[in-house]
Short mmCIF file of C-alpha atoms in Angstrom, two decimals:
data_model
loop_
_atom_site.label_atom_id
_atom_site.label_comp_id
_atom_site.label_asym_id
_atom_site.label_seq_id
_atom_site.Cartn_x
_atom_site.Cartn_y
_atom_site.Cartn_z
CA UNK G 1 66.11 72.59 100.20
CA UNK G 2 67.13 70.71 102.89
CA UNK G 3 70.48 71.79 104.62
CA UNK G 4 71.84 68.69 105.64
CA UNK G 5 71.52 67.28 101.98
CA UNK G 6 73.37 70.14 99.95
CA UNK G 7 76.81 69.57 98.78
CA UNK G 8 78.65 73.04 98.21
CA UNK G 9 81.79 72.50 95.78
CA UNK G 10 84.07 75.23 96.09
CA UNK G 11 86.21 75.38 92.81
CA UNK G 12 88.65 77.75 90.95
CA UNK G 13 87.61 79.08 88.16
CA UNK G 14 90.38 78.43 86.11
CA UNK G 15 90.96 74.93 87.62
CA UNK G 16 91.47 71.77 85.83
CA UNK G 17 91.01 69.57 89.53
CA UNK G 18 87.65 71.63 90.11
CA UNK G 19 86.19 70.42 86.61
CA UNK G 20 86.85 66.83 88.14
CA UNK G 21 85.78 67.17 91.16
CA UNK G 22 82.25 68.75 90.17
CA UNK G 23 81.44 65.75 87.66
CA UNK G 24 82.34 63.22 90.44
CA UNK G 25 80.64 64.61 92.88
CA UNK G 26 77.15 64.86 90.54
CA UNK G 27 77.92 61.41 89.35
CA UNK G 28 78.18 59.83 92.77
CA UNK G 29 75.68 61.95 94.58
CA UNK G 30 73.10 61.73 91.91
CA UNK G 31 71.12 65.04 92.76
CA UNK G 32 67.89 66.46 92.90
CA UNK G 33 69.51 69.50 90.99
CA UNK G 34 72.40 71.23 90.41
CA UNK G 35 73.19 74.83 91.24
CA UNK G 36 75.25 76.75 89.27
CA UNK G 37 76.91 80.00 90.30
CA UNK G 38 75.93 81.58 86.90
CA UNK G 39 73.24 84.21 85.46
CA UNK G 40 70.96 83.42 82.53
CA UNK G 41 73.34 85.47 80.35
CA UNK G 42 76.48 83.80 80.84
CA UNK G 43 74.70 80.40 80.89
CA UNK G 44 72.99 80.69 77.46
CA UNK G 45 76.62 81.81 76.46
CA UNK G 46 78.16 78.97 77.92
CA UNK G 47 76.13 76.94 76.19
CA UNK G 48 76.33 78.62 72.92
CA UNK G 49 80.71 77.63 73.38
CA UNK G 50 79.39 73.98 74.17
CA UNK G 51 77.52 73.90 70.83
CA UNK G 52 80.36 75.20 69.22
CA UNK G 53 78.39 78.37 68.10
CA UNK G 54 80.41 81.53 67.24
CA UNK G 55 79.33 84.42 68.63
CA UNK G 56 80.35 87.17 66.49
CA UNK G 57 77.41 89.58 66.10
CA UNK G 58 78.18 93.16 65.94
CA UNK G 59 78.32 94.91 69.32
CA UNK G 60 76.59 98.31 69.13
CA UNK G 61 78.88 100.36 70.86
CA UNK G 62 76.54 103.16 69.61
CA UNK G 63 73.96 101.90 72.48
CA UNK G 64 76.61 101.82 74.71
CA UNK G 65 77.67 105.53 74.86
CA UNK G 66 74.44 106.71 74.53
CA UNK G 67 73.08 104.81 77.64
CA UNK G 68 75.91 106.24 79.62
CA UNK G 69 77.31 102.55 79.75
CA UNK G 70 80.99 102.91 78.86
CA UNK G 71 81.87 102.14 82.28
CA UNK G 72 79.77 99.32 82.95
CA UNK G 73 81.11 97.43 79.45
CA UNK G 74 84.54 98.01 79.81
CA UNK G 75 84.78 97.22 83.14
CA UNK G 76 83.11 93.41 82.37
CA UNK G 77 85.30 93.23 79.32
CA UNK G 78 88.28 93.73 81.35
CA UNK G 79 87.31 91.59 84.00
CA UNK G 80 86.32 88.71 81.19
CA UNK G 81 89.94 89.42 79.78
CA UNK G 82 92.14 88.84 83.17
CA UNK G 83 90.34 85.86 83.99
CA UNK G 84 90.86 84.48 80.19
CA UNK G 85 94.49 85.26 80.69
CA UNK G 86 94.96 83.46 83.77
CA UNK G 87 93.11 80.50 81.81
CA UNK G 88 95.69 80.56 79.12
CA UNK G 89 98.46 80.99 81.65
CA UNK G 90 97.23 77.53 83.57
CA UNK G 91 95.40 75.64 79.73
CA UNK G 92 92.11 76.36 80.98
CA UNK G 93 89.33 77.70 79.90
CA UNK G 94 87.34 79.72 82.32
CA UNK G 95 84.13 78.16 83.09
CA UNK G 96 85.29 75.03 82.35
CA UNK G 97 84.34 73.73 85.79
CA UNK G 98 80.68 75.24 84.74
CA UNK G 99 80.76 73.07 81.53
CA UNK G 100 81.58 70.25 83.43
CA UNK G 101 78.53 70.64 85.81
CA UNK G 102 76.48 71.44 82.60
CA UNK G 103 77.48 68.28 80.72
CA UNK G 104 77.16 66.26 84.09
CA UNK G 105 73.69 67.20 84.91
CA UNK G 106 72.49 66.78 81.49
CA UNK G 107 73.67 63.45 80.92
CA UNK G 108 72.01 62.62 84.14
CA UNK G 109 68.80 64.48 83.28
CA UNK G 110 69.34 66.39 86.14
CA UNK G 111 67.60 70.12 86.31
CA UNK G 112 69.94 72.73 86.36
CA UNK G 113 69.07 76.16 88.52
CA UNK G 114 70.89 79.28 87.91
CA UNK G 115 71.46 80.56 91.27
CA UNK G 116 74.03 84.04 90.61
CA UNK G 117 72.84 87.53 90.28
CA UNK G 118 72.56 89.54 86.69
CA UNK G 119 76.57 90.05 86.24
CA UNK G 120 75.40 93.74 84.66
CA UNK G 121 73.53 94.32 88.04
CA UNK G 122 76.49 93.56 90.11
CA UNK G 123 78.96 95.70 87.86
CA UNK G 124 77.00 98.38 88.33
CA UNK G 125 76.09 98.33 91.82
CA UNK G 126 80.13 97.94 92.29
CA UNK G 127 80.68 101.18 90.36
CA UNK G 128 77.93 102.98 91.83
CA UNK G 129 79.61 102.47 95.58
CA UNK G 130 82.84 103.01 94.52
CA UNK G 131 84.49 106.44 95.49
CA UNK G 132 86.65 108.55 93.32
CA UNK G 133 90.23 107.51 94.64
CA UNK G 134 88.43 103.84 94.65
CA UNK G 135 88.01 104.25 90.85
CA UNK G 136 91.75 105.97 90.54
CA UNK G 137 93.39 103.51 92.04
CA UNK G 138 91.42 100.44 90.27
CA UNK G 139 91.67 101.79 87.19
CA UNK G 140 95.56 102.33 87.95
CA UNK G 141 96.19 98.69 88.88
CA UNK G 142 93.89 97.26 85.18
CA UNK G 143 96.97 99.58 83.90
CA UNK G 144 99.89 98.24 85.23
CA UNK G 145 98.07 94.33 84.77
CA UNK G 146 97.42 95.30 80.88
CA UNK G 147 101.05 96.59 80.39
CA UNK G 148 102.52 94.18 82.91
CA UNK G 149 104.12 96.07 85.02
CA UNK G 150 103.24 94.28 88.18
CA UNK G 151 104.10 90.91 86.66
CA UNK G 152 106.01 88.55 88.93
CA UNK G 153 108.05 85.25 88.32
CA UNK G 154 106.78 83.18 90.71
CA UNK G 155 103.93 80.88 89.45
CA UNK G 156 100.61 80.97 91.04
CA UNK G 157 99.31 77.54 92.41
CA UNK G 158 95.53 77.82 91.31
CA UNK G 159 94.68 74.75 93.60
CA UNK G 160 96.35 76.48 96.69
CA UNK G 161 94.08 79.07 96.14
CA UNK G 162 91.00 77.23 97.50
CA UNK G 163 92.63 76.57 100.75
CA UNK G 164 90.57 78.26 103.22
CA UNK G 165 93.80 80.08 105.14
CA UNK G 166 95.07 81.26 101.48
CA UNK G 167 91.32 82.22 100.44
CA UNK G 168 91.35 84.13 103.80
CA UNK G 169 94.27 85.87 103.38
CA UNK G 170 93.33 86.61 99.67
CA UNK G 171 89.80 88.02 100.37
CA UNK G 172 91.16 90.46 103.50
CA UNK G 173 93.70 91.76 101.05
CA UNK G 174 90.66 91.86 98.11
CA UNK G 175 88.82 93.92 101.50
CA UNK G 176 91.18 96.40 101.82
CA UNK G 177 92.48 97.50 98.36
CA UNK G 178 88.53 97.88 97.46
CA UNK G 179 86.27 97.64 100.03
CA UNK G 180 83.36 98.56 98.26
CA UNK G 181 84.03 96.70 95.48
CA UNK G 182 84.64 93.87 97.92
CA UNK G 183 81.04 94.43 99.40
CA UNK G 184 79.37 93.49 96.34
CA UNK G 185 81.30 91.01 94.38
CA UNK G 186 82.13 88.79 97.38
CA UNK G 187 79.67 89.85 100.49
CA UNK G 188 76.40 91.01 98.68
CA UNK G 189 76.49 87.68 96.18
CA UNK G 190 77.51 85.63 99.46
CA UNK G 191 73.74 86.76 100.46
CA UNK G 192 72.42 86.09 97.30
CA UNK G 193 73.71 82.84 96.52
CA UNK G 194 72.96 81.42 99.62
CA UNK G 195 68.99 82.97 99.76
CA UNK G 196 68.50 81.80 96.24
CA UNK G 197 69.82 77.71 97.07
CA UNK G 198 67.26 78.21 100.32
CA UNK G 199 64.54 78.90 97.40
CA UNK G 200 64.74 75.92 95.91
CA UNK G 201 62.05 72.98 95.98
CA UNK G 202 64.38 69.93 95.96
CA UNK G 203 65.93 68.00 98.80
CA UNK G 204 69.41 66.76 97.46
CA UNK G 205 71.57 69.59 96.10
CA UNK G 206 75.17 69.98 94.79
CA UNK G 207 75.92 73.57 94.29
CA UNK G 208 79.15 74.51 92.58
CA UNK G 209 80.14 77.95 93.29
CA UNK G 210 83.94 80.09 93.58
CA UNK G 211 85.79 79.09 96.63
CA UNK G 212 85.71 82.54 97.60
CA UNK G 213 81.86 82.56 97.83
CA UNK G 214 81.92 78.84 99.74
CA UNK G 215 82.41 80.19 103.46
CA UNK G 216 79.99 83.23 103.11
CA UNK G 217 76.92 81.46 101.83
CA UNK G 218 77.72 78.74 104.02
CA UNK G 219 77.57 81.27 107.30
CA UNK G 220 74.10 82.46 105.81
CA UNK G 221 72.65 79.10 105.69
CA UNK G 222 73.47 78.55 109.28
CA UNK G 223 72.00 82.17 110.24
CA UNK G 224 68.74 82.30 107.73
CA UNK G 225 67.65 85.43 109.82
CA UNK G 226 70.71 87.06 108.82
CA UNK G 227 69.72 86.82 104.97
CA UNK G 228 68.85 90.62 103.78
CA UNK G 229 65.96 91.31 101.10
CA UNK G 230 67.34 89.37 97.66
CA UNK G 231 65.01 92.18 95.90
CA UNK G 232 66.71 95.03 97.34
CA UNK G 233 69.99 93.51 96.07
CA UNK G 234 68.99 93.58 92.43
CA UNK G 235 68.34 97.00 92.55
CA UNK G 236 70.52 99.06 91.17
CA UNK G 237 71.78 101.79 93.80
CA UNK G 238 71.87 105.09 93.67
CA UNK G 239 75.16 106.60 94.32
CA UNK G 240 75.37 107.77 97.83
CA UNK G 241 76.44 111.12 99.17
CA UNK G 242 77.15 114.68 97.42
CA UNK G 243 79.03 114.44 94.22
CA UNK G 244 81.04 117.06 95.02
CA UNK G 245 83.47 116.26 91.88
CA UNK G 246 80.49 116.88 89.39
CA UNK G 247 79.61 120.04 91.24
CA UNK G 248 82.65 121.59 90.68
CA UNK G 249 83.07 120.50 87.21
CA UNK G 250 79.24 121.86 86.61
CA UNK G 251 80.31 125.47 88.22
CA UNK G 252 82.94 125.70 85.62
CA UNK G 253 80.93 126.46 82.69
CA UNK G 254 78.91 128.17 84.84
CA UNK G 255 81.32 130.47 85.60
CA UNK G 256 82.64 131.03 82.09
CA UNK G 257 78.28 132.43 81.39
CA UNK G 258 78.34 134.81 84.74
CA UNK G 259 82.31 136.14 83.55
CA UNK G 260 80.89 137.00 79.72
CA UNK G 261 77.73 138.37 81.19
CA UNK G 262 78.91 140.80 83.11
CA UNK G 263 81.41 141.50 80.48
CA UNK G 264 78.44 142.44 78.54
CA UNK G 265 76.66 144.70 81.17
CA UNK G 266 79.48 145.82 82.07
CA UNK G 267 80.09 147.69 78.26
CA UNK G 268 82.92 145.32 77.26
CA UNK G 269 83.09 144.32 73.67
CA UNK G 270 83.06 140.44 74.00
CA UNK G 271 82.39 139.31 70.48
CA UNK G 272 86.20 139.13 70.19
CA UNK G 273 86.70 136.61 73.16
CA UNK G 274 82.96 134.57 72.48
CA UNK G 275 85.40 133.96 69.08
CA UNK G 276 88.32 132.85 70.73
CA UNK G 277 86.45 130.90 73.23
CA UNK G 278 84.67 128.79 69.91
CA UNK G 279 88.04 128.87 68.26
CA UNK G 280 90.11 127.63 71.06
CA UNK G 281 87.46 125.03 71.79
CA UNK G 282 87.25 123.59 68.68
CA UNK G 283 90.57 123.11 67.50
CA UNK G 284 91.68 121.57 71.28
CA UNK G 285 88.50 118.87 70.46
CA UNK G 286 89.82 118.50 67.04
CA UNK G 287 93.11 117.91 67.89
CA UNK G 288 92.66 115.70 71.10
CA UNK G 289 90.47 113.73 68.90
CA UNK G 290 92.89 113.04 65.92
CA UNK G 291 96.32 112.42 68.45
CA UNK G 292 94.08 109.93 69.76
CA UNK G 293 94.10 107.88 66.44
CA UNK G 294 90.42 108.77 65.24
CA UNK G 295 89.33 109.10 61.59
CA UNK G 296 89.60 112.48 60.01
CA UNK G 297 85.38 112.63 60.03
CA UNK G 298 85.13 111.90 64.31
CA UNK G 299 87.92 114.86 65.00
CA UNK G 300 85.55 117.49 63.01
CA UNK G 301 82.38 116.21 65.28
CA UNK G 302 84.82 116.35 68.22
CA UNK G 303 85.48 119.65 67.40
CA UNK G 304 82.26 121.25 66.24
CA UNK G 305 80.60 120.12 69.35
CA UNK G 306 82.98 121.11 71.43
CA UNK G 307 82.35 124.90 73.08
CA UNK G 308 78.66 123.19 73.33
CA UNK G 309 79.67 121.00 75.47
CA UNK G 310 81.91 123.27 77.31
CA UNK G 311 78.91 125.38 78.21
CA UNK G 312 76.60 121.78 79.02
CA UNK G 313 77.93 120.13 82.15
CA UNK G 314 76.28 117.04 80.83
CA UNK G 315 77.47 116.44 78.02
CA UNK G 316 81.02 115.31 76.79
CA UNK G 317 82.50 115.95 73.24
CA UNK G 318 84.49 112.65 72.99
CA UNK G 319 80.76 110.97 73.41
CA UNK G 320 80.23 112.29 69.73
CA UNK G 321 84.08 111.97 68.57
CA UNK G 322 82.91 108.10 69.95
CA UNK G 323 79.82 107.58 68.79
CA UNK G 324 81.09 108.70 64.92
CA UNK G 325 84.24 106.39 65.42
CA UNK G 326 82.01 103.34 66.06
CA UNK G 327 80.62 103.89 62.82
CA UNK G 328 83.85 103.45 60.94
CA UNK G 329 85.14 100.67 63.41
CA UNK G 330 82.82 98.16 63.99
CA UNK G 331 83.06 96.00 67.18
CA UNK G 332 82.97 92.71 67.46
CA UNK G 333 82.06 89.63 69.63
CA UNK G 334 85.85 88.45 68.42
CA UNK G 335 87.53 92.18 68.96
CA UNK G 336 86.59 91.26 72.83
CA UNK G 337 88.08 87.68 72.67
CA UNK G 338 90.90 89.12 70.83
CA UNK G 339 91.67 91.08 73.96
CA UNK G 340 93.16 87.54 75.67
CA UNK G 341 95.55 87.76 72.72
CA UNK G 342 96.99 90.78 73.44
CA UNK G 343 100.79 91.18 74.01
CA UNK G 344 101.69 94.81 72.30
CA UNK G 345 100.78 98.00 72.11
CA UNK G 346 100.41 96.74 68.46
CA UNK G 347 98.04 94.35 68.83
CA UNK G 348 96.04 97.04 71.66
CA UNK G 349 95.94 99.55 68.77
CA UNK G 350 94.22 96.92 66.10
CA UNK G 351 91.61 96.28 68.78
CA UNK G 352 88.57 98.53 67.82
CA UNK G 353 87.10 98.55 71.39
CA UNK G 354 90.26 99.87 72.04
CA UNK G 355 90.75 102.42 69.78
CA UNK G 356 86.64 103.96 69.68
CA UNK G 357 87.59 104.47 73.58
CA UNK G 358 91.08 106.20 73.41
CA UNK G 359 88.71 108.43 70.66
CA UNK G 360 86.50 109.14 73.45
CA UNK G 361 89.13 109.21 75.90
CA UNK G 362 91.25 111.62 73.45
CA UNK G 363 88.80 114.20 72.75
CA UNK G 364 87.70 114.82 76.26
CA UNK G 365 91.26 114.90 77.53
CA UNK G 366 92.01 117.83 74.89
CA UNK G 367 88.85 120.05 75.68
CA UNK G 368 89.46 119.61 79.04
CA UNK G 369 92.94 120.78 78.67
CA UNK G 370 91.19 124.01 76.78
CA UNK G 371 88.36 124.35 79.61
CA UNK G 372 91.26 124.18 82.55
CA UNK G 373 94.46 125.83 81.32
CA UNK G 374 93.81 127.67 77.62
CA UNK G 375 90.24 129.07 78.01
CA UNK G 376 90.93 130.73 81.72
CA UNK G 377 94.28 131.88 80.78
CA UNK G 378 93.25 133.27 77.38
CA UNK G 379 89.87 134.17 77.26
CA UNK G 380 88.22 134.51 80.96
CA UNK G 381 91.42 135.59 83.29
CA UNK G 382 91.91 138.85 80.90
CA UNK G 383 87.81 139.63 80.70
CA UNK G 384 87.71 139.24 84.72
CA UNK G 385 90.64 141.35 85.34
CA UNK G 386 88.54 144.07 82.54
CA UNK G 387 85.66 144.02 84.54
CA UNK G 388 87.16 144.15 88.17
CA UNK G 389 90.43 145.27 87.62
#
């Protein structure tokens, strides 16, 4: 690629001017190729929406909990629905700028190259930096946005967006509410972007990426030796530091093992209290699992698998509550669209992706209620005070 022939478009997302703009610049300039800020995955769904094919296979939400990927889908889906929203809220579709690019450079016969990093591999390197009170206060602000509580008046001028001292202002603020999150959306696919339009074999290029990403790749370019590894960022990270939280949830159960044990040596009948502990547990899973809105069938898993999981750091009850909810609701491509369409707690509580996670949500929430407050109080607080009191 040569620098002094590539064209970088900036656009919104959501922008009906940006749609314009990229077909007349690919139309005048007549490129070599066009780079698109997009991964293989969302372009072969783009171009599934182009064809006008509906994508409605069943999601296996199954896969999902087992892999330990609850996280990583909910925070894309959530991220897909905000930016549909703010579509509907200005009659655009997101993408559209995409399509336009698409349809441009294939009625040209222009080669298209796909220049964004795996959108899974970002999400999770995001949620692999991000702290504790990072992830509090994120998840706190999806919250008040899905309720709309932070909802104001004024309309938002998507076109005054792109202006670089708005789009400054913007990504500082973006910097400090979540910096690491902020590291790897914006900085880390700065870096990428701009090493994979350097890896290109053409001379004339028109690259249409997020305004956001325009001044970042743009300072790369101009520094090439600044340009880190592009393999080290598609690996996914391991999370840094000592996860203290996780150690203190695994002493726990720990603790509960040493307090009966020594009951034992210690010539206290514990048979009583190893009942109580199975009892408590299971009816706390039970119930958090059925207040939560799950079928009869994924409370009594929730339950029986409770004081198991108790014991096993690793292992959750409301992954099992989940996983047997998914089999009764099954997800859909359209049960994540229908998320745009939201505008109740009615229509949240029809949405099965919704309702399998409150089940999980539900059933963790009540055994941890009996692992924190009923099990010490009832069970291990009177045995400790028997064998040291």
């Amino acid at each position: 690629m040569r620098r002094e022939c590539l064209t970088i478009i900036g656009t919104a997302h959501v922008s009906e001017e940006s749609v314009n703009e990229v077909k007349d610049a690919i139309y005048e300039q007549h490129p070599d190729v066009v780079a698109i800020e997009l991964d293989r995955g969302r372009y072969t769904k783009i171009k599934k929406q182009m064809m006008g094919i509906e994508d409605d296979e069943p999601i296996s939400v199954t896969r999902i909990i087992k892999e330990n990927k609850v996280g990583l889908f909910f925070t894309s889906t959530l991220l897909g629905y905000f930016q549909s929203k703010i579509g509907a809220d200005v009659d655009v579709a997101p993408g559209s700028e995409m399509i336009g690019a698409i349809e441009a450079s294939e009625d040209l016969q222009i080669p298209i190259a796909l220049i964004d990093r795996d959108i899974n591999t970002t999400l999770q390197r995001a949620l692999n930096k991000m702290g504790f009170m990072e992830k509090a206060k994120f998840a706190y602000g999806l919250l008040l946005s899905i309720f709309g509580f932070d909802d104001e008046e004024e309309d938002i001028d998507i076109e005054e967006l792109k202006n670089p001292e708005n789009l400054d202002d913007l990504m500082e603020m973006f910097k400090d509410e979540a910096p690491s999150v902020y590291e790897v959306l914006v900085h880390e696919r700065d870096a990428y972007l701009a090493g994979r339009l350097m890896q290109l074999p053409y001379d004339k290029v028109v690259a249409v990426v997020g305004a956001g990403h325009k001044p970042g790749i743009e300072r790369y370019l101009d520094n090439p030796e600044s340009l880190p590894n592009l393999r080290e960022l598609e690996k996914i990270d391991e999370k840094n530091g000592i996860p203290w939280a996780k150690i203190i949830l695994a002493m726990i159960p720990i603790l509960f093992v040493v307090i009966f044990f020594l009951a034992y040596f210690n010539g206290i009948n514990i048979t009583g209290n190893i009942y109580e502990f199975i009892v408590i547990s299971m009816v706390m899973g039970f119930i958090g699992s059925i207040l939560s809105g799950s079928k009869i069938q994924s409370a009594i898993v929730g339950g029986l698998v409770a004081p198991l999981t108790i014991i096993h750091p690793l292992l959750a009850a409301g992954w099992f509550s989940g996983l047997t909810e998914a089999k009764y609701r099954k997800v859909r491509q359209s049960d994540i669209k229908n998320l745009t369409k939201i505008e109740s707690l009615r229509d949240l509580w029809e949405n099965n992706i919704f309702r399998i996670l409150l089940v999980v949500i539900g059933t963790n929430l009540g055994v941890s209620i009996a692992t924190l407050v009923i099990l010490p109080s009832q069970v291990f607080i009177p045995l400790f005070m028997q064998i040291f009191g």
